[in-house]
Coordinates of C-alpha atoms and ligand atoms in Angstrom, one line a residue:
M8 CA 20.7 45.9 -8.5
I9 CA 20.0 49.1 -10.6
S10 CA 18.7 51.9 -8.4
F11 CA 16.2 54.4 -9.5
N12 CA 18.3 57.3 -8.2
V13 CA 21.8 57.9 -6.9
P14 CA 22.4 61.4 -5.6
P15 CA 24.9 63.3 -7.7
F16 CA 28.5 63.3 -6.3
V17 CA 31.4 64.7 -8.2
G18 CA 34.3 64.4 -5.7
K19 CA 35.0 68.0 -4.6
E20 CA 32.0 68.2 -2.3
K21 CA 34.0 67.0 0.7
E22 CA 36.8 69.5 0.2
Y23 CA 34.4 72.4 -0.1
I24 CA 32.3 71.3 2.9
I25 CA 35.5 71.2 5.0
K26 CA 36.5 74.6 3.7
A27 CA 33.1 76.0 4.7
I28 CA 33.6 74.7 8.2
E29 CA 37.1 76.1 8.4
N30 CA 35.8 79.5 7.3
K31 CA 34.0 79.5 10.6
K32 CA 30.9 80.7 8.8
I33 CA 28.6 77.8 8.4
C34 CA 25.4 79.9 8.6
G35 CA 23.8 81.3 5.5
D36 CA 25.3 83.6 2.8
G37 CA 29.0 82.6 3.3
E38 CA 31.7 82.0 0.8
F39 CA 30.0 79.1 -1.1
T40 CA 26.6 80.7 -1.2
K41 CA 28.2 83.7 -2.8
K42 CA 30.1 81.4 -5.3
C43 CA 26.8 79.7 -6.2
N44 CA 25.2 83.2 -6.7
Q45 CA 28.0 84.2 -9.0
W46 CA 27.8 81.0 -10.9
F47 CA 24.0 81.5 -11.6
L48 CA 24.4 85.1 -12.5
K49 CA 27.0 84.2 -15.1
K50 CA 25.2 81.2 -16.4
I51 CA 21.5 82.2 -16.5
G52 CA 22.0 86.0 -16.4
S53 CA 19.8 86.4 -13.3
K54 CA 20.4 86.7 -9.6
I55 CA 19.3 83.8 -7.4
L56 CA 18.6 83.6 -3.7
L57 CA 19.4 80.1 -2.4
T58 CA 16.7 78.7 -0.1
T59 CA 16.4 75.7 2.2
S60 CA 14.3 73.8 -0.4
G61 CA 12.4 74.1 -3.6
T62 CA 9.3 74.1 -1.4
D63 CA 10.5 77.2 0.4
A64 CA 11.4 78.9 -2.9
L65 CA 7.7 78.4 -3.9
E66 CA 6.6 79.7 -0.5
M67 CA 8.6 82.8 -1.0
A68 CA 7.2 83.3 -4.4
A69 CA 3.7 83.0 -3.0
I70 CA 4.4 85.7 -0.4
L71 CA 6.1 87.9 -2.9
S72 CA 3.1 87.5 -5.3
E73 CA 1.0 88.9 -2.5
I74 CA -1.4 86.0 -2.6
E75 CA -4.3 86.7 -0.2
P76 CA -7.1 84.5 1.2
G77 CA -9.7 83.9 -1.5
D78 CA -7.4 84.5 -4.4
E79 CA -7.3 81.8 -7.0
V80 CA -4.2 80.2 -8.4
I81 CA -4.1 78.2 -11.6
M82 CA -1.8 75.1 -11.8
P83 CA -1.8 71.6 -13.1
S84 CA -3.1 68.8 -10.9
Y85 CA -0.3 66.6 -12.1
T86 CA 2.5 68.0 -9.8
F87 CA 4.1 67.6 -6.4
S88 CA 2.2 68.8 -3.3
S89 CA 4.7 71.6 -2.7
T90 CA 3.5 73.5 -5.8
A91 CA 0.0 73.6 -4.2
N92 CA 1.0 74.0 -0.5
A93 CA 2.9 77.3 -1.1
F94 CA -0.4 78.9 -2.2
I95 CA -2.9 77.4 0.2
L96 CA -0.6 78.5 3.1
R97 CA -1.5 82.0 2.0
G98 CA -5.2 81.2 1.9
A99 CA -5.6 80.7 -1.9
K100 CA -8.0 78.4 -3.6
L101 CA -6.4 76.1 -6.2
V102 CA -7.8 75.8 -9.7
F103 CA -6.5 72.8 -11.5
V104 CA -6.3 72.6 -15.3
D105 CA -5.7 69.6 -17.4
I106 CA -2.3 68.6 -18.8
R107 CA -1.1 67.9 -22.4
P108 CA -0.5 64.2 -22.9
D109 CA 2.7 64.8 -24.9
T110 CA 4.7 66.7 -22.3
M111 CA 2.5 66.2 -19.1
N112 CA 2.7 70.0 -18.7
I113 CA -0.3 72.3 -18.1
D114 CA -2.3 72.7 -21.3
E115 CA -1.8 76.3 -22.2
S116 CA -5.0 76.4 -24.3
L117 CA -7.1 75.6 -21.3
I118 CA -5.8 78.3 -18.9
E119 CA -7.8 81.3 -20.2
S120 CA -11.2 79.6 -19.5
A121 CA -10.1 78.9 -15.9
I122 CA -9.6 82.6 -15.2
T123 CA -12.1 84.4 -12.9
D124 CA -12.0 87.8 -11.3
K125 CA -10.3 86.2 -8.3
T126 CA -7.4 84.7 -10.3
K127 CA -4.1 86.1 -9.2
A128 CA -1.4 83.8 -10.6
I129 CA -0.5 80.9 -12.9
V130 CA 2.0 78.3 -11.9
P131 CA 3.4 76.4 -14.9
V132 CA 5.4 73.2 -13.8
H133 CA 8.1 72.3 -16.2
Y134 CA 7.7 68.5 -15.8
A135 CA 10.8 66.4 -16.4
G136 CA 12.7 69.6 -17.2
I137 CA 10.7 70.0 -20.4
S138 CA 9.3 73.5 -20.8
C139 CA 5.7 74.6 -20.7
E140 CA 4.6 76.8 -23.6
M141 CA 5.8 79.9 -22.0
D142 CA 5.1 82.5 -24.8
R143 CA 1.4 81.6 -24.6
I144 CA 1.3 81.6 -20.8
M145 CA 3.1 84.9 -20.5
D146 CA 0.8 86.5 -23.1
I147 CA -2.3 85.3 -21.0
A148 CA -0.7 86.6 -17.8
N149 CA 0.0 90.0 -19.3
R150 CA -3.5 90.4 -20.7
Y151 CA -5.1 89.5 -17.3
H152 CA -2.4 91.1 -15.1
L153 CA -1.5 87.8 -13.4
K154 CA 1.7 86.7 -11.8
V155 CA 3.6 83.8 -13.3
I156 CA 5.5 81.5 -10.9
E157 CA 7.5 78.9 -12.7
D158 CA 7.9 75.7 -10.8
A159 CA 11.3 74.9 -12.4
A160 CA 12.3 72.5 -9.6
Q161 CA 13.1 69.9 -12.3
G162 CA 14.2 72.4 -14.9
V163 CA 17.7 73.7 -13.9
M164 CA 19.8 74.2 -17.1
S165 CA 16.8 73.6 -19.4
K166 CA 15.8 76.3 -21.9
Y167 CA 12.7 77.5 -23.7
K168 CA 13.5 79.3 -27.0
G169 CA 17.0 79.9 -25.7
R170 CA 16.0 81.3 -22.3
Y171 CA 16.7 79.4 -19.1
L172 CA 13.7 78.0 -17.3
G173 CA 13.0 80.0 -14.2
T174 CA 14.0 83.3 -15.8
I175 CA 10.9 83.8 -17.9
G176 CA 8.1 84.3 -15.3
D177 CA 7.9 86.8 -12.5
F178 CA 9.5 84.1 -10.3
G179 CA 11.4 80.9 -11.0
C180 CA 11.8 78.2 -8.3
Y181 CA 14.5 75.6 -8.4
S182 CA 15.1 72.5 -6.2
F183 CA 18.5 71.1 -5.2
H184 CA 17.1 68.1 -3.4
E185 CA 19.1 64.9 -3.7
T186 CA 16.7 63.6 -6.4
K187 CA 17.3 66.6 -8.7
N188 CA 20.1 67.2 -11.2
Y189 CA 22.2 69.3 -8.9
S190 CA 22.1 68.8 -5.2
M191 CA 22.8 70.2 -1.8
G192 CA 20.9 67.5 0.1
E193 CA 17.9 69.7 0.8
G194 CA 17.8 73.1 -0.9
G195 CA 16.5 75.3 -3.6
G196 CA 16.7 78.7 -5.1
I197 CA 14.4 81.5 -6.2
I198 CA 14.9 83.8 -9.2
I199 CA 13.0 87.1 -8.9
K200 CA 12.6 89.1 -12.1
Y201 CA 12.0 92.7 -10.8
P202 CA 14.8 94.3 -8.6
K203 CA 12.3 96.0 -6.2
I204 CA 10.7 92.6 -5.5
Y205 CA 14.1 90.9 -5.3
E206 CA 14.9 93.3 -2.5
R207 CA 11.8 92.3 -0.6
G208 CA 12.8 88.7 -1.3
E209 CA 16.1 89.3 0.6
I210 CA 14.1 90.5 3.6
I211 CA 11.5 87.7 3.6
R212 CA 14.3 85.2 3.4
E213 CA 16.1 86.7 6.5
K214 CA 13.2 86.6 9.0
G215 CA 11.7 89.9 7.8
T216 CA 14.8 91.9 8.5
D217 CA 17.0 94.1 6.3
R218 CA 20.1 92.2 7.3
S219 CA 21.3 91.8 3.7
R220 CA 21.3 95.6 3.3
F221 CA 23.1 96.0 6.6
L222 CA 25.8 93.5 5.6
R223 CA 26.3 95.5 2.4
G224 CA 26.7 98.7 4.5
Q225 CA 23.5 100.2 3.1
V226 CA 22.0 100.7 6.5
D227 CA 23.7 101.2 9.9
K228 CA 21.7 98.7 11.9
Y229 CA 19.3 96.0 10.9
T230 CA 15.8 95.8 12.0
W231 CA 12.5 94.0 11.5
V232 CA 10.8 95.6 8.5
D233 CA 8.4 93.1 7.0
M234 CA 6.9 89.6 7.4
G235 CA 9.4 86.8 6.8
S236 CA 10.8 83.5 7.7
S237 CA 14.2 81.7 7.7
Y238 CA 14.7 80.5 4.2
L239 CA 18.5 80.7 3.8
P240 CA 20.5 77.5 3.8
S241 CA 23.7 76.8 5.6
D242 CA 26.9 77.4 3.7
I243 CA 27.8 73.8 4.2
N244 CA 24.9 72.9 1.9
A245 CA 25.9 75.5 -0.6
A246 CA 29.5 74.1 -0.6
H247 CA 28.0 70.7 -1.7
L248 CA 26.1 72.4 -4.5
Y249 CA 28.9 74.6 -5.7
A250 CA 31.1 71.5 -6.3
Q251 CA 28.4 70.3 -8.7
L252 CA 27.7 73.6 -10.4
E253 CA 31.4 73.8 -11.3
V254 CA 30.9 70.7 -13.5
A255 CA 27.3 71.4 -14.4
E256 CA 27.8 71.0 -18.2
E257 CA 29.5 67.6 -17.6
I258 CA 26.6 66.4 -15.4
N259 CA 24.1 67.7 -18.0
N260 CA 25.8 66.0 -20.9
D261 CA 26.1 62.8 -19.0
R262 CA 22.4 62.8 -18.3
L263 CA 21.5 63.7 -21.9
K264 CA 23.7 60.8 -23.1
S265 CA 21.7 58.4 -20.9
W266 CA 18.4 59.9 -22.0
N267 CA 19.3 59.6 -25.6
L268 CA 20.4 56.0 -25.2
Y269 CA 17.1 55.1 -23.6
Y270 CA 15.2 56.8 -26.4
E271 CA 17.2 55.1 -29.2
N272 CA 16.7 51.7 -27.6
L273 CA 13.0 52.1 -26.8
K274 CA 11.7 54.0 -29.8
D275 CA 10.7 50.9 -31.7
V276 CA 8.7 49.4 -28.9
K277 CA 5.2 49.9 -30.2
Q278 CA 3.5 49.1 -26.9
I279 CA 4.8 52.2 -25.1
D280 CA 4.9 55.9 -25.6
L281 CA 8.1 58.0 -25.0
P282 CA 8.5 61.6 -23.8
T283 CA 8.1 64.4 -26.4
V284 CA 10.5 67.3 -26.4
P285 CA 8.9 70.3 -28.3
E286 CA 11.1 72.2 -30.7
S287 CA 11.1 75.2 -28.4
C288 CA 12.7 73.3 -25.6
E289 CA 16.2 72.2 -24.8
H290 CA 15.9 69.9 -21.9
N291 CA 18.2 68.7 -19.1
A292 CA 17.4 65.0 -19.0
H293 CA 16.0 65.3 -15.5
M294 CA 13.8 62.2 -16.1
F295 CA 13.2 59.4 -18.5
Y296 CA 9.7 58.0 -18.4
I297 CA 7.7 55.6 -20.6
K298 CA 3.9 55.4 -20.8
V299 CA 2.4 51.9 -20.9
K300 CA -1.2 50.8 -21.7
D301 CA -2.8 51.4 -18.3
I302 CA -2.4 51.1 -14.6
N303 CA -2.5 47.2 -14.6
E304 CA 0.1 46.9 -17.2
R305 CA 2.3 49.3 -15.2
T306 CA 1.9 47.3 -12.0
N307 CA 2.9 44.2 -13.9
L308 CA 5.9 45.8 -15.5
I309 CA 7.1 47.3 -12.2
K310 CA 6.9 43.8 -10.7
F311 CA 8.7 42.2 -13.6
L312 CA 11.5 44.7 -13.5
K313 CA 11.8 44.4 -9.8
E314 CA 12.4 40.6 -10.2
K315 CA 15.3 41.6 -12.5
E316 CA 16.6 43.9 -9.8
I317 CA 15.6 47.1 -11.6
T318 CA 13.9 49.8 -9.6
T319 CA 11.3 51.9 -11.4
V320 CA 8.9 54.4 -9.8
F321 CA 5.8 56.4 -10.7
H322 CA 4.4 59.6 -9.2
Y323 CA 2.0 62.0 -8.7
I324 CA -1.5 60.9 -7.7
P325 CA -3.2 63.9 -9.2
L326 CA -3.7 66.6 -6.6
H327 CA -7.3 67.1 -7.3
S328 CA -8.1 63.5 -6.2
A329 CA -6.0 63.7 -3.1
P330 CA -7.7 64.6 0.2
A331 CA -6.0 68.0 0.5
G332 CA -6.7 68.7 -3.2
I333 CA -10.4 68.1 -2.7
K334 CA -10.4 70.4 0.3
Y335 CA -8.4 73.3 -1.2
G336 CA -9.1 73.1 -4.9
R337 CA -11.3 72.4 -7.9
F338 CA -10.7 71.0 -11.3
N339 CA -11.7 73.4 -14.0
G340 CA -13.0 71.7 -17.1
E341 CA -12.7 68.0 -18.0
D342 CA -10.0 65.7 -16.6
K343 CA -9.3 64.2 -20.0
Y344 CA -5.6 63.4 -19.5
T345 CA -4.4 64.1 -16.0
T346 CA -5.7 60.9 -14.3
K347 CA -5.4 58.7 -17.4
E348 CA -1.9 59.7 -18.3
S349 CA -0.6 59.7 -14.7
E350 CA -1.7 56.1 -14.4
R351 CA 0.3 55.1 -17.5
L352 CA 3.6 56.8 -16.6
L353 CA 6.6 54.9 -15.3
R354 CA 10.0 56.5 -14.5
L355 CA 13.1 54.5 -15.4
P356 CA 16.5 54.7 -13.5
M357 CA 18.1 58.1 -14.2
Y358 CA 21.0 59.7 -12.5
Y359 CA 24.5 61.2 -13.1
G360 CA 26.9 58.4 -13.8
L361 CA 24.3 55.8 -14.8
K362 CA 26.2 53.1 -16.7
E363 CA 25.5 52.4 -20.4
E364 CA 25.3 48.7 -19.7
D365 CA 22.6 49.3 -17.1
I366 CA 20.5 51.3 -19.5
L367 CA 20.8 48.6 -22.1
K368 CA 19.8 46.0 -19.5
V369 CA 16.7 48.1 -18.5
C370 CA 15.7 48.5 -22.2
G371 CA 16.3 44.7 -22.8
E372 CA 14.1 43.7 -19.9
I373 CA 11.3 46.1 -21.0
K374 CA 11.5 44.3 -24.4
N375 CA 11.5 40.9 -22.7
F376 CA 8.3 42.0 -20.9
Y377 CA 6.6 42.7 -24.2
K378 CA 8.2 39.5 -25.6
I379 CA 10.1 41.3 -28.3
Ligands
PLP1 C1 11.2 68.5 -6.2 C2 10.0 69.3 -6.5 C3 9.5 70.3 -5.7 C4 10.0 70.5 -4.3 O1 11.4 70.7 -4.1 P1 12.1 70.3 -2.7 O2 13.4 70.9 -2.8 O3 12.0 68.9 -2.5 O4 11.3 71.0 -1.6 C5 8.5 71.1 -6.1 N1 8.0 70.9 -7.3 C6 8.4 70.0 -8.1 C7 7.7 69.8 -9.5 C8 9.4 69.1 -7.8 O5 9.8 68.2 -8.6

């Protein structure tokens, strides 16, 4: 049986979790949260605030972007519900834009025509850890004074023109869910570009209080100063994540090795399309997908592989055709690729420690399916 996903585990997680418990500080912002913060600062050159999920990082970004009822937010329809929820919770209207078939990312050339006088933000989603065309998106955002919130849930360790995903827009949101490259079970992180807004981020994350400033000795007592919620994760979760960050390069290289092995073994199968990695992007092998002829062929292939004990999955029913998407959003322009390409896409098993022989078996069975 070849699973689709096995949560990453490197060995030190148990020791660190026990240490977190022994520290007698299992709430947020303990020893391991600080260690994670330092790791990110050193690695990506930006501060991070760990959150209870990638979803919550996006919610914080929506609050910090000062999204108000009636504002419009531009995003792809081909994404997870969390990307959209964060903004409709603030009363925004979603404006969906078509994707590029090569990367499944928002088509940057279609963004400008979706802008109205209500538009407040653009949310590029770096699908499969492969970057959106950020220079173009940042240029549009600057010209129209829009916020950019990168949904980099899948993009930890990926780069665009040498810069880490999540550090390019006004906000970057990471996920450390067990299905992501680095995990704390449920968890995430937000990167906030401007220091003043970062300070507000600390407050929103701590129930609207200035507790962080108090703990640093900057104020004598802490008080309720702003709106907020509880977005900080337990130090036990951070301990799990820290064990994996310590060996992040190793995890990344292992995944890339698997990704490249899939690519080499499938590139000559004419019946399928493989992912494209633009020259501007260094990716993190979050996902390996193939694209088959259509939805029927995909159903047959999933069934065929299941009989060979190989689990493959597909995802996102485009948001604009989901009940909530119809209620809260509109599709701007023509849905040329979103629906069609989403129905062709199939994700192959991909996780840290996936065995070479398993990859070869998956590729072999795909070739058997096409009788080659
Ligand atoms: C995983 C994911 C999220 C949500 O992250 P959670 O940590 O599960 O809340 C948001 N957007 C995208 C694109 C994701 O893949």
